[in-house]
Coordinates of C-alpha atoms in Angstrom, one line a residue:
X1 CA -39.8 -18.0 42.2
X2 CA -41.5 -15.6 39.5
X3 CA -38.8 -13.5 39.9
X4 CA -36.0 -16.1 39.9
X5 CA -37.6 -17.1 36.2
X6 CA -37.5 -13.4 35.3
X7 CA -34.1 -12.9 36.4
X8 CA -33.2 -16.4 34.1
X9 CA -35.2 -15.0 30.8
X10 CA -33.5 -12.2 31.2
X11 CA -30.0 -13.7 31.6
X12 CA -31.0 -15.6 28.3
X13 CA -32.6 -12.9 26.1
X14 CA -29.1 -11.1 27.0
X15 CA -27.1 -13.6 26.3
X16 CA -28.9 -14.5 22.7
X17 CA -28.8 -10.6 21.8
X18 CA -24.8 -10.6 22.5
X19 CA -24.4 -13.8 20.3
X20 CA -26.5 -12.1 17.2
X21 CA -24.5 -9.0 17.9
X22 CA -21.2 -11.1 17.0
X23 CA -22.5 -12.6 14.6
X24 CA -24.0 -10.0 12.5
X25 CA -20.7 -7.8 13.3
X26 CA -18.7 -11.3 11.6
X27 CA -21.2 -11.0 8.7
X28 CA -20.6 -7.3 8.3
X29 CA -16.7 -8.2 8.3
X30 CA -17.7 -10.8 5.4
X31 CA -19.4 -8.9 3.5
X32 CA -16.9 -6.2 3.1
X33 CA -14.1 -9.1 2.4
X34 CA -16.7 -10.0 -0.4
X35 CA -17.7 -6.6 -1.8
X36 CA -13.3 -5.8 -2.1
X37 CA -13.0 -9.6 -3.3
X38 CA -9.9 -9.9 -0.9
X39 CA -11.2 -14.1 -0.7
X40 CA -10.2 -14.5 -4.0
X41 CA -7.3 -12.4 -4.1
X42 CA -5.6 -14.3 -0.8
X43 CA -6.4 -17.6 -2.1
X44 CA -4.0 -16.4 -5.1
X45 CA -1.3 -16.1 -2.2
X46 CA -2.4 -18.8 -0.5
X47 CA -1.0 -21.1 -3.7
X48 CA 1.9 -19.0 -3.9
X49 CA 2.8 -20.0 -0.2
X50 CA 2.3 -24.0 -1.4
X51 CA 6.2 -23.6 -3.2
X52 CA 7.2 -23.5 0.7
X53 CA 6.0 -26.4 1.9
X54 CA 8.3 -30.1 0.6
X55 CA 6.6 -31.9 -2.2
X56 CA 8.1 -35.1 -1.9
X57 CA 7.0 -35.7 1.3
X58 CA 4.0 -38.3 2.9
X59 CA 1.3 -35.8 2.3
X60 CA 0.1 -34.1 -0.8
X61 CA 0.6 -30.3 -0.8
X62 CA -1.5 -29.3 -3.4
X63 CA -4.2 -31.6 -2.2
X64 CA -3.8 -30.6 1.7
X65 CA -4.1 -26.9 0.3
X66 CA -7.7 -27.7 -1.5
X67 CA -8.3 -29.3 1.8
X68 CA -7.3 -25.9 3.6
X69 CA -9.4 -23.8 1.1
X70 CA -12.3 -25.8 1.3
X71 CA -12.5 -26.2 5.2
X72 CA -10.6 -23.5 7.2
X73 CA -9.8 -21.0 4.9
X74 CA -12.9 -18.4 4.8
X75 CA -13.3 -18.6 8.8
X76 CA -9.7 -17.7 9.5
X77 CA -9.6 -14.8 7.1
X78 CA -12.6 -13.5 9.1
X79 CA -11.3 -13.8 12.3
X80 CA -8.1 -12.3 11.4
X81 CA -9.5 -9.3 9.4
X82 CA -12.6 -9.1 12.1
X83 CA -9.6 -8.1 14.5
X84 CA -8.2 -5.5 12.4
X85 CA -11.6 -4.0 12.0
X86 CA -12.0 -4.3 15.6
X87 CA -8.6 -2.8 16.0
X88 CA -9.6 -0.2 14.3
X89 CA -12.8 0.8 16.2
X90 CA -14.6 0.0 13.0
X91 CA -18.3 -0.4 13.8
X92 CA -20.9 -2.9 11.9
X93 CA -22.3 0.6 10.4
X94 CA -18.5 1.4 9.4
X95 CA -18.2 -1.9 7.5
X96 CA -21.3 -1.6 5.8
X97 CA -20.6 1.8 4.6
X98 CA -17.3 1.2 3.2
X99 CA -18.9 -2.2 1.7
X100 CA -21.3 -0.1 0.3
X101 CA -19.1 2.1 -1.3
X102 CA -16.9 -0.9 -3.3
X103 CA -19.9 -2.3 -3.8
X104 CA -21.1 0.5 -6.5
X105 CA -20.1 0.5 -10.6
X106 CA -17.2 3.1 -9.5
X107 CA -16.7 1.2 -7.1
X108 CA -15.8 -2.5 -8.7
X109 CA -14.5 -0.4 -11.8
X110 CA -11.7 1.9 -9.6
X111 CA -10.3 -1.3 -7.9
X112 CA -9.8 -3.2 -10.8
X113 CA -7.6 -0.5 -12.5
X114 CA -6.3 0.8 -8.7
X115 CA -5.2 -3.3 -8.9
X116 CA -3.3 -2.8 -12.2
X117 CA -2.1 0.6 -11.8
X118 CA -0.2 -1.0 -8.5
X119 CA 1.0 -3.3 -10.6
X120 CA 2.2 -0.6 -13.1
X121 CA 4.3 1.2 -10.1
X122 CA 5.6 -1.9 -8.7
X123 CA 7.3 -2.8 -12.3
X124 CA 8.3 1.1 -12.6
X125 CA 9.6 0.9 -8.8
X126 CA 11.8 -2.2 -9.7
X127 CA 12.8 -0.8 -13.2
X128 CA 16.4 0.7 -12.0
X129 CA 16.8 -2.4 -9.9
X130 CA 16.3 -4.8 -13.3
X131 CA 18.4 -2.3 -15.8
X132 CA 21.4 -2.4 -13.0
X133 CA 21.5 -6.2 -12.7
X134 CA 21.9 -5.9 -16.7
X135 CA 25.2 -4.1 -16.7
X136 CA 28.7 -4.6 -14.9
X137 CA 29.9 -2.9 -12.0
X138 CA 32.5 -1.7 -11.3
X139 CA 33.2 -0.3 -14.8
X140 CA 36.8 -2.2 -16.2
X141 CA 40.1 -0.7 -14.8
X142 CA 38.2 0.6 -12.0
X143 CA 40.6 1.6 -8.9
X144 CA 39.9 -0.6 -5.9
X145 CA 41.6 1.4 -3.0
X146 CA 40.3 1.7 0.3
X147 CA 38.2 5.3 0.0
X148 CA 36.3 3.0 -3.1
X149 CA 35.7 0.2 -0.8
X150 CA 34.2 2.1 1.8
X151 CA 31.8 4.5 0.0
X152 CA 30.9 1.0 -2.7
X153 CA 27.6 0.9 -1.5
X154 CA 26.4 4.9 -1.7
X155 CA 28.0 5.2 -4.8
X156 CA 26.7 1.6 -6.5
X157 CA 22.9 3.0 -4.9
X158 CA 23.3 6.1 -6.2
X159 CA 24.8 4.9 -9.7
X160 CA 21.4 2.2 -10.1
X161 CA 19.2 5.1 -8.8
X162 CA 20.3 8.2 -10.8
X163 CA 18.4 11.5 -10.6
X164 CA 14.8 11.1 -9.3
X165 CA 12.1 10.6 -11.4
X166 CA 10.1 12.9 -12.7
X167 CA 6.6 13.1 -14.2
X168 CA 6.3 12.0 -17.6
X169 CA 6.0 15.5 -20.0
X170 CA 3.4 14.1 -21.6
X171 CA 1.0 14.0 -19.2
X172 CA -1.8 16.3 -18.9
X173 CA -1.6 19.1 -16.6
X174 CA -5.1 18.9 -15.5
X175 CA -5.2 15.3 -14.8
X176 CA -1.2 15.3 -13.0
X177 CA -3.0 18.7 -10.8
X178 CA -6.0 16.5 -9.7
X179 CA -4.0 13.6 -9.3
X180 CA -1.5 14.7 -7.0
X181 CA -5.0 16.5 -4.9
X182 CA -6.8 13.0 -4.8
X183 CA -4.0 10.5 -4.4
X184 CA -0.5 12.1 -3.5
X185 CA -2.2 14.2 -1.1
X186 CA -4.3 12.0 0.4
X187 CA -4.4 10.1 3.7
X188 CA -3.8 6.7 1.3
X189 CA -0.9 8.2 -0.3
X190 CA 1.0 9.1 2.5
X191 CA 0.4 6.1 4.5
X192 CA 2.2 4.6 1.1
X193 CA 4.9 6.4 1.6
X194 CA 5.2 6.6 5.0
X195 CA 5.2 2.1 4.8
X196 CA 7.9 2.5 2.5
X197 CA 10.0 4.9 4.9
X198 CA 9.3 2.5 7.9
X199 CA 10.4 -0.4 6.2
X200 CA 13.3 0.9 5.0
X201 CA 14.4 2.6 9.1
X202 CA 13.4 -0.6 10.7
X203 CA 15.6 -3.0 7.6
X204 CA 18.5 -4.6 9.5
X205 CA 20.3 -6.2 5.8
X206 CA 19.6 -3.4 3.8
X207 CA 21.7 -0.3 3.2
X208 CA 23.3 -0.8 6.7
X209 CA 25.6 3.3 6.4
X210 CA 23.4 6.3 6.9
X211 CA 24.5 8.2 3.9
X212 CA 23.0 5.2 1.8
X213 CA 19.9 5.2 4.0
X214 CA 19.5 8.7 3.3
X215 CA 20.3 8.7 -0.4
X216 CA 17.9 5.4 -0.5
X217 CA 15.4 7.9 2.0
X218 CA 15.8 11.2 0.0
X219 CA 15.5 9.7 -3.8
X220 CA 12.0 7.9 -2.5
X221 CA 10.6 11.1 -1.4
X222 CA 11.0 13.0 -4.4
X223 CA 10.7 9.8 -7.3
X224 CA 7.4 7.5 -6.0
X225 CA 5.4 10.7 -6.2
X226 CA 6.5 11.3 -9.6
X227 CA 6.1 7.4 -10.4
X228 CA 2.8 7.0 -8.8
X229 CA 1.8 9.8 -11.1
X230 CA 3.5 8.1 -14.3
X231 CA 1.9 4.7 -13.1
X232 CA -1.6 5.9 -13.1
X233 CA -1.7 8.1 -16.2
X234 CA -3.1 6.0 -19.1
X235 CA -4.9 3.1 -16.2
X236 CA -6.7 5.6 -13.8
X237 CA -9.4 7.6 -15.8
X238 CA -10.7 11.2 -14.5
X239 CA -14.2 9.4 -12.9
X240 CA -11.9 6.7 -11.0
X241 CA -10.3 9.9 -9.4
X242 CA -14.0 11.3 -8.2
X243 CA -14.4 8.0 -6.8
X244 CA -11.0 7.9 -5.1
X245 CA -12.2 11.2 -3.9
X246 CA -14.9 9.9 -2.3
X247 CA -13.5 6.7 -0.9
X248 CA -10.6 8.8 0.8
X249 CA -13.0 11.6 2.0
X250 CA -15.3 9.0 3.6
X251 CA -14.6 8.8 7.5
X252 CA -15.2 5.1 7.6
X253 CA -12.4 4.4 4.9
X254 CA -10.3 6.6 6.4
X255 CA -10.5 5.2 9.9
X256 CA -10.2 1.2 8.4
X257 CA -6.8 2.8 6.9
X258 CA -5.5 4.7 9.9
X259 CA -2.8 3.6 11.6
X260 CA -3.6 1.6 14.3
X261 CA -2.3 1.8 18.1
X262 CA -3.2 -1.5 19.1
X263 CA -1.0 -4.5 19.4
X264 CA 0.1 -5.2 15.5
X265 CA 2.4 -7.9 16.7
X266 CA -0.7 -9.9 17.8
X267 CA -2.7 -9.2 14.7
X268 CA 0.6 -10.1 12.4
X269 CA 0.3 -13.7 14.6
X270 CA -3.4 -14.0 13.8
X271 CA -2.7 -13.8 10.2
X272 CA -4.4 -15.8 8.1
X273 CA -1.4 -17.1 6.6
X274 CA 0.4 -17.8 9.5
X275 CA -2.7 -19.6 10.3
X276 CA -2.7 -21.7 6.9
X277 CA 1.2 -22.5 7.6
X278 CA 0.1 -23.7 10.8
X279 CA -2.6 -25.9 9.7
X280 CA -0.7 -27.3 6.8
X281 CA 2.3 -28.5 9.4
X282 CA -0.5 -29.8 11.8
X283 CA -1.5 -32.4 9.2
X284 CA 1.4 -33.8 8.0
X285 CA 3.5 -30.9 5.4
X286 CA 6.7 -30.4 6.1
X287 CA 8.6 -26.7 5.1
X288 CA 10.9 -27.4 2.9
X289 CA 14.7 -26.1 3.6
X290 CA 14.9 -26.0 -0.2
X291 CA 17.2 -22.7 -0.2
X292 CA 15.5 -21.9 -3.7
X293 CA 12.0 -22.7 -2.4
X294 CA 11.6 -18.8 -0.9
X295 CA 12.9 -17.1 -4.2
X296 CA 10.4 -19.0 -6.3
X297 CA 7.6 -18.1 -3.7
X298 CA 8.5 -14.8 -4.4
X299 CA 9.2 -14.9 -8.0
X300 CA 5.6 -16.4 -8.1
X301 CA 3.8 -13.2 -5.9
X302 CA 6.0 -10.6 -8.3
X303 CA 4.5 -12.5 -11.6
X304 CA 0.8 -11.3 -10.2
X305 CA 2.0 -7.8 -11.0
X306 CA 3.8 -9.0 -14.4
X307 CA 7.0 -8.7 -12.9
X308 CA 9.5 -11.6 -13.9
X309 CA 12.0 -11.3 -10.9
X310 CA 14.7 -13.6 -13.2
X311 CA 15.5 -10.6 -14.2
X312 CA 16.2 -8.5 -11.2
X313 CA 17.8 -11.8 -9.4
X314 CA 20.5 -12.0 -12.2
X315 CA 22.9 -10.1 -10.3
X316 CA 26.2 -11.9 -12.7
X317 CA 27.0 -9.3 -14.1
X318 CA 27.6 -7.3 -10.9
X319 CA 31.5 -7.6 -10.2
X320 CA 32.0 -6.8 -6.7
X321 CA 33.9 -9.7 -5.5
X322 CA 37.6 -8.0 -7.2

């Protein structure tokens, strides 16, 4: 009997430790969403993703999102990000430390400008995009035989594109040499470019002939450097590079932002967005087949980087129906 007792107690104390090892992992998970303030940046997109859902419908969007926020909002962007982390083989002492490290002066200070400096290269990024949709094309009197035809969409790419970009002359040679050290060469700025190469390989509607692929593909690799670079100078100071430093030299940052080789079609299904569309269509909202609805959405996450996509979307002036 004594031992039967023993063996129970035993069964419980296990049992108890297992359920405080979740949960302080969760709280660990938490606390670094806190520390990077990624609640209060989703919640940004969670508003954007209301313009989806139909507003003339039984239920009230705006007040079935406030619902969402208030109720579900925090737990599933835990469990979501608490499966990346765990993807990752981040540890409660991995989360801690990188918390730690946002956590700090340089910390808080280096994400705020590392927020508008993306913001900066997004707009640059865009900037041949907008200036094209400005302009006709073809030019008047313009040829239309067959060898036009075919190569239209190399030669319109490589006529919005031009040469590659290159650093601004203005910037300091000191600052551009440390730069391209911290950030270009860094595990964070390949993995930028690298995203940007994937996205591009695995796009279906985009730039369907090779030749335009690999225009597209060969202009990237030699301009976002260059407009990284020209993105930064004037937002990123000298210290936020010693942070950035730091951050990308720390093994626990490194390993949150390493590639993972798990399942990523299951942690894109977790997502916490997916997860808010889910619950919003569970109690009552309807998606709206509004063909407009999906360009405003993302009209409204381009204005978060100051980016007014009227401008790239205004594609008149393009004549390639002749």
């Amino acid at each position: 009997m004594k031992k039967t007792r023993l063996l129970i107690a035993l069964l419980v104390m296990l049992v108890a430790a297992s359920g405080y090892a979740q949960d302080s992992y969760r709280q660990a998970v938490k606390d670094y969403l806190t520390a990077v303030d990624q609640f209060n940046k989703s919640k940004s997109l969670i508003s954007s993703m209301s313009l989806l859902f139909e507003k003339d419908g039984q239920e009230d969007v705006d007040l079935l999102m406030s619902r969402y926020l208030d109720e579900q909002f925090e737990n599933d962007m835990i469990d979501w990000f608490e499966s990346v982390a765990k993807s990752h083989d981040m540890t409660e002492a991995d989360l801690k430390e990188v918390a730690s490290l946002a956590n700090t002066p340089e910390g808080k200070a280096f994400e705020a400008r590392q927020q508008e400096w993306m913001g900066e290269f997004l707009a640059n990024i865009m900037e041949p995009f907008i200036s094209a949709s400005k302009e006709k094309y073809p030019p008047e009197g313009t040829e239309f035989d067959s060898e036009f035809e075919q190569n239209f969409e190399t030669n319109l790419l490589s006529r919005i594109l031009g040469n590659p970009v290159q650093p601004k002359a203005e910037i300091d040679a000191a600052y551009a040499a440390k730069f391209n050290d911290v950030i270009i060469g860094s595990a964070f700025g390949k993995a930028m470019l690298d995203a940007m190469m994937q996205r591009l390989d695995g796009s279906t509607t985009v730039y369907e002939k090779q030749e335009t692929r690999k225009l597209f593909k060969d202009w990237m690799t030699t301009s976002v450097p260059a407009i990284m670079l020209n993105s930064a100078y004037g937002i990123l100071r000298i210290e936020d590079l010693d942070y950035a430093a730091k951050l990308y030299g720390n093994e626990a940052y490194c390993k949150l932002n390493a590639n993972s080789g798990n399942d990523l079609e299951t942690l894109k299904a977790g997502h916490f967005l997916n997860k808010y569309t889910n619950w919003m269509t569970e109690h009552g909202a309807k998606i709206t087949q509004n063909p407009n609805a999906a360009l405003d959405f993302y009209k409204s996450l381009f204005k978060m980087a100051n980016i007014e996509l009227d401008d790239i979307f205004n594609f008149n002036h393009l004549n390639t129906d002749e």
